[in-house]
Coordinates of C-alpha atoms in Angstrom, one line a residue:
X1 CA -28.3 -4.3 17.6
X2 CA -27.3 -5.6 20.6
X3 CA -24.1 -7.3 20.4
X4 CA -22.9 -3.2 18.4
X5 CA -24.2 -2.0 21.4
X6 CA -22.7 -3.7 24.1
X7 CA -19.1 -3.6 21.7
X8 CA -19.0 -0.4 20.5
X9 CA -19.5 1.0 24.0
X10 CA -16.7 -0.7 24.9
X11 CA -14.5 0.3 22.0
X12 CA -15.6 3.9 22.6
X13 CA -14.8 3.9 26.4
X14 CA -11.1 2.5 25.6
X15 CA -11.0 4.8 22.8
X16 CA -12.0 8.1 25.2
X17 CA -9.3 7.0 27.5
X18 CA -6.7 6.4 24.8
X19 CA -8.0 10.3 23.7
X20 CA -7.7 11.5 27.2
X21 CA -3.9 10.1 27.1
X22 CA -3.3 11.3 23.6
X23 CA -4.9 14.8 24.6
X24 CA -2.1 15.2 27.3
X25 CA 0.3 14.5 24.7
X26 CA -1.1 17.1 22.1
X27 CA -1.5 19.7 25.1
X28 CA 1.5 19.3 26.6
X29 CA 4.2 17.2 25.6
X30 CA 4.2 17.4 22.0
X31 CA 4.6 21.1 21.5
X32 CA 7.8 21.5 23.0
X33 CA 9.5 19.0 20.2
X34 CA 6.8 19.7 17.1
X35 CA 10.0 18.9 15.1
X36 CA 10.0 15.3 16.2
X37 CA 6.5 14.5 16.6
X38 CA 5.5 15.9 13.1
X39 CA 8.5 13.5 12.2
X40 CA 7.1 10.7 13.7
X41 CA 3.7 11.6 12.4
X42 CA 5.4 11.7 8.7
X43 CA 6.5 8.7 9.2
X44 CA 3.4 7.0 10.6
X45 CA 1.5 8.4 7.0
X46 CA 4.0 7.4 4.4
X47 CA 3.7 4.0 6.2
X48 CA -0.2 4.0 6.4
X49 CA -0.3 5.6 2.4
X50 CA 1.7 2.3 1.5
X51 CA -0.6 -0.3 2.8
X52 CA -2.1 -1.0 -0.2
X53 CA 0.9 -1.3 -2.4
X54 CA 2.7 -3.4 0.3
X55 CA 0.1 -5.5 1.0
X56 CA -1.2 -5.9 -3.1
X57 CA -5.4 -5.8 -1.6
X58 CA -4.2 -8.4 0.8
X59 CA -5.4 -6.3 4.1
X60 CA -8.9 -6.4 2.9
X61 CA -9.8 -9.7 2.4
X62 CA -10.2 -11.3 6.2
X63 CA -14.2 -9.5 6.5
X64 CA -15.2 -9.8 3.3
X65 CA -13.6 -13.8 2.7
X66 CA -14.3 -15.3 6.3
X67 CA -18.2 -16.1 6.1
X68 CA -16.6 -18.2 2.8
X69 CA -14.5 -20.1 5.2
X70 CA -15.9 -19.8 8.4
X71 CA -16.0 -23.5 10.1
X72 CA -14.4 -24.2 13.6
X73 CA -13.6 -27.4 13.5
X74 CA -11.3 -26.9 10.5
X75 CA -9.6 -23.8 11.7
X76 CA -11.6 -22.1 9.0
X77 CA -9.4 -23.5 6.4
X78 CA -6.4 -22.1 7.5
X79 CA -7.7 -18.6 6.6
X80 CA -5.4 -17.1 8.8
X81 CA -2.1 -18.2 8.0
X82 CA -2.9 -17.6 4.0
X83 CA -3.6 -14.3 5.1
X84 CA -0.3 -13.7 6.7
X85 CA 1.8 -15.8 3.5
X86 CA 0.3 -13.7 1.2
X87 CA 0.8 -10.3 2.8
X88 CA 4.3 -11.2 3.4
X89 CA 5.1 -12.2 -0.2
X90 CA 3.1 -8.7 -1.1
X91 CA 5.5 -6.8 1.2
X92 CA 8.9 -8.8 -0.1
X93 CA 7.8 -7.5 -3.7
X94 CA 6.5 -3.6 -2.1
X95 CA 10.2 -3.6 -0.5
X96 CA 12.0 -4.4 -4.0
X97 CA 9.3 -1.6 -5.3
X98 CA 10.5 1.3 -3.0
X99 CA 14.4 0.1 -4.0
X100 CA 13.7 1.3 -7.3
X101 CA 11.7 4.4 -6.7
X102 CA 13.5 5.6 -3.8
X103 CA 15.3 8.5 -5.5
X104 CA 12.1 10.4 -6.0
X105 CA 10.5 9.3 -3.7
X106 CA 13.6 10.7 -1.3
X107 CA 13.4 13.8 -3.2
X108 CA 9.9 15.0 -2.4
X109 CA 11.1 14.7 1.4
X110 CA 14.3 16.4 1.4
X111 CA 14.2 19.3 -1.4
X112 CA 11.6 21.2 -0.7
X113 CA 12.0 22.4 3.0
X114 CA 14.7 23.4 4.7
X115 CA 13.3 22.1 8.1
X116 CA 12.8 18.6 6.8
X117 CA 16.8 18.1 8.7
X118 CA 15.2 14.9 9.9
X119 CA 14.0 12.7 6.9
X120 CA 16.8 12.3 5.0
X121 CA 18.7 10.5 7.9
X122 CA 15.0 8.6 9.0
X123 CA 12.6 8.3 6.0
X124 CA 13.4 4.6 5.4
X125 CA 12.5 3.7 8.6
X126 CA 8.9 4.2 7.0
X127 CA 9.6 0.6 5.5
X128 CA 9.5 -1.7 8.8
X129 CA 7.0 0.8 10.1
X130 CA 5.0 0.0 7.3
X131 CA 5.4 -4.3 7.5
X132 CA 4.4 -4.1 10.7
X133 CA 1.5 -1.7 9.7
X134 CA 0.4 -3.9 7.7
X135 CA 0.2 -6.8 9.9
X136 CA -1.3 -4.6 12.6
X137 CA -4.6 -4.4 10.3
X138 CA -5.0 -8.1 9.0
X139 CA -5.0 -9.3 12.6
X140 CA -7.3 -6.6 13.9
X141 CA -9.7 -6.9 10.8
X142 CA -8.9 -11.1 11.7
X143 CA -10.2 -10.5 15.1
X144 CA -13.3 -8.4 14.7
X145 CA -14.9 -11.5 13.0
X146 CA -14.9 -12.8 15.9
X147 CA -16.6 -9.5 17.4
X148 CA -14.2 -9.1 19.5
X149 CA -13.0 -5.2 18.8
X150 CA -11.9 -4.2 22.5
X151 CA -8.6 -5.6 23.3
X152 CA -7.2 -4.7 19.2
X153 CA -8.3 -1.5 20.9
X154 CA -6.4 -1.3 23.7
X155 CA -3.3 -2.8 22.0
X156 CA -3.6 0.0 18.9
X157 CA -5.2 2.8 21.1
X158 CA -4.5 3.1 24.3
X159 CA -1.1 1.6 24.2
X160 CA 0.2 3.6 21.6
X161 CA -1.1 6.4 23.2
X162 CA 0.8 5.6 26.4
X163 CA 4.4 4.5 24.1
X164 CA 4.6 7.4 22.5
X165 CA 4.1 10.0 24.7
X166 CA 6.2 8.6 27.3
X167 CA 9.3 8.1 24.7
X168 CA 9.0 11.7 23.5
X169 CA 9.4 12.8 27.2
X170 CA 11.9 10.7 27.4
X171 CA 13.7 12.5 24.5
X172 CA 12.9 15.7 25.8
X173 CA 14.4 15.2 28.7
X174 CA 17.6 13.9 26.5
X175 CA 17.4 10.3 27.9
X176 CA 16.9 9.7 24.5
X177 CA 18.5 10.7 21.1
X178 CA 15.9 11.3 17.5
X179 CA 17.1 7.6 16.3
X180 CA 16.2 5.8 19.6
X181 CA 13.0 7.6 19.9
X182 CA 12.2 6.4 16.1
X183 CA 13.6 2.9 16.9
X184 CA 11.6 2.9 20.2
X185 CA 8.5 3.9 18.2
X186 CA 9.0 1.2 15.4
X187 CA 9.7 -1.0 18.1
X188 CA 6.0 -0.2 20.0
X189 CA 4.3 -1.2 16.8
X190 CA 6.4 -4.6 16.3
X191 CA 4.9 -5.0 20.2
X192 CA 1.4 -4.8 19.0
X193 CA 1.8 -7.3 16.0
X194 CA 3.1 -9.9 19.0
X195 CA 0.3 -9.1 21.3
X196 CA -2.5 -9.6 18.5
X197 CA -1.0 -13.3 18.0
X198 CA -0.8 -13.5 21.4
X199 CA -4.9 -12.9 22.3
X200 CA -5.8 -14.8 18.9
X201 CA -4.0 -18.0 20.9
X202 CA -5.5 -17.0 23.8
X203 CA -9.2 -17.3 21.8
X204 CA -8.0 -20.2 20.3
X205 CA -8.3 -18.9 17.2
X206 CA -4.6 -19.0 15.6
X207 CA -5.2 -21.3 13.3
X208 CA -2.2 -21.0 10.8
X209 CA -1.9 -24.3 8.9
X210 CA -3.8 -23.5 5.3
X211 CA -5.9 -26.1 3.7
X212 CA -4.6 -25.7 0.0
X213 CA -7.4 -27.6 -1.5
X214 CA -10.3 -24.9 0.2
X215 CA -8.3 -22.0 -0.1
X216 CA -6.7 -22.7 -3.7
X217 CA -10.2 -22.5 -5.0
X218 CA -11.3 -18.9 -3.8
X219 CA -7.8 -17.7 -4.8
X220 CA -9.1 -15.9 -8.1
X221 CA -11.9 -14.5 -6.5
X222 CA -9.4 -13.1 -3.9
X223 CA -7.0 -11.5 -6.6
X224 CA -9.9 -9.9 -8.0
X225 CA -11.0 -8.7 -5.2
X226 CA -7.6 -7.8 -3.7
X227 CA -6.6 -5.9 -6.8
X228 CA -10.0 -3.6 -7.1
X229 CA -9.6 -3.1 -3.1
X230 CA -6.1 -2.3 -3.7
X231 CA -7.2 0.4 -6.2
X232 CA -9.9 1.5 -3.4
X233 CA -7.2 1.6 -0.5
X234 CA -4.9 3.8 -2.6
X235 CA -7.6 6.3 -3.4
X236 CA -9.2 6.0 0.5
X237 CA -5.4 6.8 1.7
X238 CA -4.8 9.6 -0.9
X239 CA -8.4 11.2 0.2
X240 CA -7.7 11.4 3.4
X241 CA -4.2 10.5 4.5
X242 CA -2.0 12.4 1.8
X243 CA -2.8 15.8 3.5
X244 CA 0.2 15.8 6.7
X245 CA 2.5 14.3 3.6
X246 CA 2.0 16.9 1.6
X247 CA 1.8 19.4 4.4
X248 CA 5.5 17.5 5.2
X249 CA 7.0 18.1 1.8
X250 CA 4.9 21.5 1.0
X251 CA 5.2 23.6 4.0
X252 CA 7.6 21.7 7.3
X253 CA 7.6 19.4 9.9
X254 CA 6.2 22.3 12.0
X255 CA 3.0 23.1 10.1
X256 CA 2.5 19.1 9.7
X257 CA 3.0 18.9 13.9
X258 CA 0.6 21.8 14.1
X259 CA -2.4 20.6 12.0
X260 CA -1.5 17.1 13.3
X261 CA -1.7 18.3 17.1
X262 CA -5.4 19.6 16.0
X263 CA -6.4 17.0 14.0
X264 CA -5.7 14.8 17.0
X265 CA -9.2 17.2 18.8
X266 CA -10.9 16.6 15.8
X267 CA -10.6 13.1 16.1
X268 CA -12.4 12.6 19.3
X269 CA -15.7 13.1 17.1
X270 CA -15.4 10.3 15.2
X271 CA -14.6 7.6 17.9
X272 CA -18.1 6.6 18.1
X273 CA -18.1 6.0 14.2
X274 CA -14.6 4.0 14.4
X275 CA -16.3 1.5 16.9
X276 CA -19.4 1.5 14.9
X277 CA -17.6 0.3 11.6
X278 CA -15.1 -2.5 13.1
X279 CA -18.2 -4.1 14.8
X280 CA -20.3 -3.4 11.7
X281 CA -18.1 -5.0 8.9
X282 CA -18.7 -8.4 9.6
X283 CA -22.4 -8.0 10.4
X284 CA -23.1 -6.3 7.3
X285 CA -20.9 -8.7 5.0
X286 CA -22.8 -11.8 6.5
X287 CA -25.9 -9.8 6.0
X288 CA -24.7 -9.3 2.3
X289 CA -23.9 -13.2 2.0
X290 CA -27.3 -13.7 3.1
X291 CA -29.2 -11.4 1.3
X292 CA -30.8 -10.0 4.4
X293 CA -31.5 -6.7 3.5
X294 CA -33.7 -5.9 6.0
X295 CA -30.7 -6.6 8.5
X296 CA -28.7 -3.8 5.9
X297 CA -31.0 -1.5 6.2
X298 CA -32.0 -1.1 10.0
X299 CA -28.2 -1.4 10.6
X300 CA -27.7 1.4 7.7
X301 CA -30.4 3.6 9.3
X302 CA -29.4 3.3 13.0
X303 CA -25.7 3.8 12.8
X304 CA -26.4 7.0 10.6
X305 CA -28.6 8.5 13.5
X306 CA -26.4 7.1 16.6
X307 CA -23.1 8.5 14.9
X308 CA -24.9 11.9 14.0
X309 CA -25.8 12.7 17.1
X310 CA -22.8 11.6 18.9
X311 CA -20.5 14.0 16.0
X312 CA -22.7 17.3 16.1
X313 CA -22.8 17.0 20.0
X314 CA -18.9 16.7 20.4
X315 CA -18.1 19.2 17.9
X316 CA -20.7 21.6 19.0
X317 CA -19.0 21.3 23.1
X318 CA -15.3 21.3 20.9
X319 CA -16.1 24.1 19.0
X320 CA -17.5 26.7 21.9
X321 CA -15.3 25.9 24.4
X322 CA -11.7 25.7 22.1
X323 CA -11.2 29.5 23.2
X324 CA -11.5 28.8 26.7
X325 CA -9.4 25.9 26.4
X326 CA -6.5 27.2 24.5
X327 CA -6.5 30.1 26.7
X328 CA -6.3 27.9 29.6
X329 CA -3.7 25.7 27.9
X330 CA 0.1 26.7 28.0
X331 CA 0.7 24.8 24.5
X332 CA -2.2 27.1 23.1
X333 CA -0.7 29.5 21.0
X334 CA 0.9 26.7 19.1
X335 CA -2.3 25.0 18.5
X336 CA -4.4 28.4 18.0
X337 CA -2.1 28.7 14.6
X338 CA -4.6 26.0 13.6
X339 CA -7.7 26.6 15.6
X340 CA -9.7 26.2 12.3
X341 CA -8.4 23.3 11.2
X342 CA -10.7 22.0 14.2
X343 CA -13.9 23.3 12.3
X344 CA -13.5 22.5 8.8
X345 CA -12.1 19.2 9.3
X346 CA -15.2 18.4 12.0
X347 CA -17.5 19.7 9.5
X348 CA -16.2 17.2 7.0
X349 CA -16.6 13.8 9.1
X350 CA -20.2 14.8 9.8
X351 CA -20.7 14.0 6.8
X352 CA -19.2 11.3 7.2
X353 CA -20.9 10.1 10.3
X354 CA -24.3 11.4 9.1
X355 CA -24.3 8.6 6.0
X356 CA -23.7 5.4 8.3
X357 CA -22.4 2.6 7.0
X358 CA -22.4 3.3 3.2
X359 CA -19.0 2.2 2.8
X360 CA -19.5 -1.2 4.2
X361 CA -22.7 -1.6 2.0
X362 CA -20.8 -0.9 -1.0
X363 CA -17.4 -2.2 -0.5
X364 CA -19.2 -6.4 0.7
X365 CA -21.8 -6.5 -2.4
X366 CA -20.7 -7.5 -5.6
X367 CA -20.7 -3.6 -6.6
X368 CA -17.4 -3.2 -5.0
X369 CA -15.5 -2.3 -8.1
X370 CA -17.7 0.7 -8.6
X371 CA -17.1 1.5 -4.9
X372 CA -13.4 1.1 -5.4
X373 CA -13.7 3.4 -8.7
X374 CA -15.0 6.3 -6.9
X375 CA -12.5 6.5 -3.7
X376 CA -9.8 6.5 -6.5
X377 CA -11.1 9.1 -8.4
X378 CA -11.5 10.9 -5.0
X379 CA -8.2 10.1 -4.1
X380 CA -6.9 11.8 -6.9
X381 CA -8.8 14.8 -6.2
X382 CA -7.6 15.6 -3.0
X383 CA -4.3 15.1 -4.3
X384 CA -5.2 18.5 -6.4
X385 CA -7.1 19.7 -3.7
X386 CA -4.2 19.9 -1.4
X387 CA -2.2 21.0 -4.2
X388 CA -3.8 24.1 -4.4
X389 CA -4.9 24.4 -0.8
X390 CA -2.0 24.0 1.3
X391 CA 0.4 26.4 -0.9
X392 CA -2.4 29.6 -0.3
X393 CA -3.8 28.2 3.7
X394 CA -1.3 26.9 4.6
X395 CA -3.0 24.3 7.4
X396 CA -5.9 25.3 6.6
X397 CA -5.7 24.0 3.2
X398 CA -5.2 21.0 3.9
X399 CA -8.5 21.0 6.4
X400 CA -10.4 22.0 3.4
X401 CA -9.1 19.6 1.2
X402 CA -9.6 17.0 2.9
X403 CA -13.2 18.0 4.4
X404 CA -14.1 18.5 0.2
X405 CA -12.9 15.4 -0.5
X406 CA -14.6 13.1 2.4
X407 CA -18.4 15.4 1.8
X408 CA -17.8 14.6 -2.0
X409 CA -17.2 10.8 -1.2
X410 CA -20.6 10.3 1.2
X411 CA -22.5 12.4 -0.8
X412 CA -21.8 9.8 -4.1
X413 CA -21.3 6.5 -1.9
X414 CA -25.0 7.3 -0.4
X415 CA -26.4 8.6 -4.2
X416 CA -25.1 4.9 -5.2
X417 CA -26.7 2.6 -2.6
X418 CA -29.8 4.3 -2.9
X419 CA -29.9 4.2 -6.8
X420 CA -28.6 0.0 -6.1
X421 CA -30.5 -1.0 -3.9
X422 CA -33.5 1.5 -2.9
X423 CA -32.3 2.0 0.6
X424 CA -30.9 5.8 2.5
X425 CA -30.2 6.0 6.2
X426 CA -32.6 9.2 6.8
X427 CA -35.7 9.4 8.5
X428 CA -37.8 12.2 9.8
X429 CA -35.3 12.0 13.2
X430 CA -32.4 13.1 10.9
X431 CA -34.5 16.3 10.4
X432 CA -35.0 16.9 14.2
X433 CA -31.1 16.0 15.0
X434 CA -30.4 19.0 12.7
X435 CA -32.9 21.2 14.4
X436 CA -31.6 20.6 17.9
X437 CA -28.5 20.9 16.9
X438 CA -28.9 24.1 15.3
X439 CA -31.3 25.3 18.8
X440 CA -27.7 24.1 20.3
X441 CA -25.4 26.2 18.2
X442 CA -28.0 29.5 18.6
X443 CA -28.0 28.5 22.7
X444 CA -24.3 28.6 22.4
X445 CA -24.0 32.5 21.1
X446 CA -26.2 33.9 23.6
X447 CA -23.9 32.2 26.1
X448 CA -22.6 35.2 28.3
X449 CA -19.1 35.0 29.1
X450 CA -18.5 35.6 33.2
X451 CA -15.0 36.5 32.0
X452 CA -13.0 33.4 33.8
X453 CA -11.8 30.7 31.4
X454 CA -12.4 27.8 33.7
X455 CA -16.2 29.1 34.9
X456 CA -16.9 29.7 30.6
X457 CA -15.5 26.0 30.3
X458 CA -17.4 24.3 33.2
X459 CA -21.2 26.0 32.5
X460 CA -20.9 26.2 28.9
X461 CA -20.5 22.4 28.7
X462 CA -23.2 21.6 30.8
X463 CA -25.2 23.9 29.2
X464 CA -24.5 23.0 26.2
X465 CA -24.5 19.4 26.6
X466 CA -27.1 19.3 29.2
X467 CA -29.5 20.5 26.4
X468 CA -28.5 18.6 23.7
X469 CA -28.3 15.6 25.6
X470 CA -32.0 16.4 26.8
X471 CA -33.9 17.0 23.2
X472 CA -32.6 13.9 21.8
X473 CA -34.0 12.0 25.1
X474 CA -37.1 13.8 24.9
X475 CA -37.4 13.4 21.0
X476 CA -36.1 10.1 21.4
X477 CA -33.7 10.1 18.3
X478 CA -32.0 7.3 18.9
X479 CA -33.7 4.0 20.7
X480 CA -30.5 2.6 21.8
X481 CA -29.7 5.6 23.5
X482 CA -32.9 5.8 25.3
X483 CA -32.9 2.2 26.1
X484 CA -29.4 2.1 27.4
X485 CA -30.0 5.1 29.6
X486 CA -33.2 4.0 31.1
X487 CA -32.2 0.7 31.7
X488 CA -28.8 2.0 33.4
X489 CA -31.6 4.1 35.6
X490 CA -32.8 0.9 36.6
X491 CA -29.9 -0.6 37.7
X492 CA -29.2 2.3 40.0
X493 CA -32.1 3.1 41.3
X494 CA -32.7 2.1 44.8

């Protein structure tokens, strides 16, 4: 597990910084114009929730087609510039698509709030957004088969992170008008597209002229494959995606910006698991190829503890501390209006994070239609989930929509590779990690308050984290871990 290792540390440390950025943006900039950035946010969703129409499956195929291809002295066939024909003859037709449905789909936007002032002037910017969307995830899914996941990183991440924030300041501080900041936004994504090509030159690896003959005879297997996918990717999106839409058209642009402000906490759980799964893909679709299912199942057993522990020790230091923080924070009234989003929507990707790679096992073997079946039904689910939810909570109801929806999914993606091919990711560890972490959660309570926020915050943390960090060591939960930290020991020791 070496080359995860040494790449999924380096994902997660670009990703912590890209949080750290973000967090100053949640915390302080984006409450003062929630208006705007749950605007922007809107927009960023309806553009993500259209990936699979616009690109017709197309986004899915680089992992699971390249081992089929992969040969460097051809250019791997040209892979590559397929890729990026097809997707933009998929988005030509997606465009034509929207023309016709637009009226309802404009409707949804505009009639239901009164504060939604913004989306009837800037909701088809959501089109662009979503080309370049699009292209955004076939050259960073490209890329990763390669395993090279750091600099997509940086260029989706960290730079974003940075764009953003700095063109809503400058709105705030009317250097900007709400167009601009949009255009400037679109424009920061059309940037990333560019510098994607750019490092795929720079590896050599923008190979673009498409060897008919190769290609033309995997081309039904791909439009099988890109159509069940496509059926997957709409149910994945509605699952967990179509919550800050509906939260757009069923309750404002203010409650979207407040659960998206504390869904942007929540997120720093799962960073660990994001790296995990971009490095993973291609190692278990080869694997798959192969029929190495001893490769599957290590890989299936080690991300589920690494990812566990890493999620139930972030949300248990979130969690205790958020009081602290949001009294500390001058944004955190705002964001206590959704303080529980925080909890509900962490307790839902544990789950997620606790079942490793199902997913990937599922979605590479030839079971994938099944694994596409399910996501939709799921999809659809959440969709009367939030439904009901979201009218009654409020943001809270969408938390608990979507944390249903994502337990459901694990708990049947991990029921179907076990019953397909004999294999689960827990072992006798899992059972301690829950132990410590409920030791963890006890410690936390009898935590006595000195009565200053910033003390609470400092000694709680290292506390907290001090002990949890010390039982898995001890117990030894994950080897990687160990191994890591003792040879980083070395290194420094005199």
């Amino acid at each position: 597990m070496g080359i995860i290792q040494r790449q999924s540390i380096k994902y997660s440390v670009v990703n912590y910084a890209g949080a750290l950025i973000g967090m100053v943006n949640v915390l302080f900039i984006a409450p003062l114009a929630l208006d705007e950035y749950g605007l922007i946010q809107i927009l960023v969703a309806t553009a993500t929730l259209s990936l699979p129409f616009a690109s017709l499956g197309s986004h899915t195929l680089p992992v699971r087609f390249f081992p089929k291809f992969r040969n460097q002295e051809n250019g791997h066939s040209g892979f590559l510039g397929f890729l990026l024909l097809a997707s933009s003859l998929a988005f030509i037709v997606f465009v034509f698509a929207v023309f016709l449905f637009w009226s309802p789909i404009f409707q949804f936007f505009t009639q239901r709030n009164e504060d939604n002032n913004y989306l009837p002037r800037f909701l088809a910017y959501f089109i662009p957004l979503a080309f370049f969307i699009l292209q955004i995830n076939i050259l960073s899914a490209y890329i990763s088969n390669f395993h090279r996941i750091v600099w997509p990183t940086v260029v989706n991440e960290l730079f974003l992170k940075v764009a953003v924030p700095f063109l809503t300041l400058l709105f705030i501080w009317h250097f900007l008008s709400v167009q601009w900041l949009v255009l400037l936004v679109l424009g920061a994504y059309g940037l990333i597209v560019a510098m994607l090509l750019a490092y795929l030159l720079y590896l050599g690896e923008l190979n673009l002229k498409i060897d008919w003959p190769r290609i033309r005879k995997l081309i039904p297997e791909m439009i099988r494959y890109a159509f069940f996918s496509s059926l997957g990717s709409i149910g994945s999106l509605l699952a967990f995606q179509i919550d800050v839409i509906m939260l757009g058209g069923l309750a404002g642009l203010k409650n979207t910006g407040i659960f998206s402000l504390n869904n942007y906490i929540t997120n720093t759980v799962d960073i660990p698991q994001r790296a995990i799964q971009k490095i993973t893909a291609p190692i278990i679709a080869k694997a798959i190829e192969e029929q190495n299912m001893a490769e599957i199942q290590s890989t299936y057993i080690k991300t589920s503890l690494n990812l566990s522990l890493a999620g139930f020790g972030l949300l248990i230091l979130i969690w205790f501390n958020l009081d602290n923080l949001l009294d500390i924070l001058p944004s955190g009234e705002t964001l206590r209006a959704g303080k529980y989003v925080i909890l509900i929507l962490g307790i839902g990707k544990i789950s997620d994070l606790i079942t490793g790679v199902n997913g990937h096992i599922i979605f590479y073997s030839k079971y994938y239609r099944t694994g596409f079946y399910l996501i939709l039904v799921l999809g659809g689910l959440n969709i009367l989930f939030n439904s009901y939810f979201i009218p009654r909570y409020g943001v809270n109801g969408a938390a608990i929509a979507t944390a249903l929806s994502l337990t459901s999914y694990n708990v049947l993606k991990t029921l179907y590779v076990y019953f397909r091919f004999r294999i689960h990711p827990f072992t006798s560890k899992t059972g301690i990690l829950l132990l410590i972490s409920g030791f963890v959660i006890g410690l936390a309570y009898l935590y006595p308050s000195t009565g200053n926020d910033w003390l609470d915050l400092i000694f709680r943390s290292i506390i907290l984290g001090g002990a949890f960090a010390g039982l898995i060591f001890y117990f030894r939960i994950s080897e990687d871990l160990n191994n890591a930290l003792v040879g980083f020991i070395k290194k420094i020791r005199p």
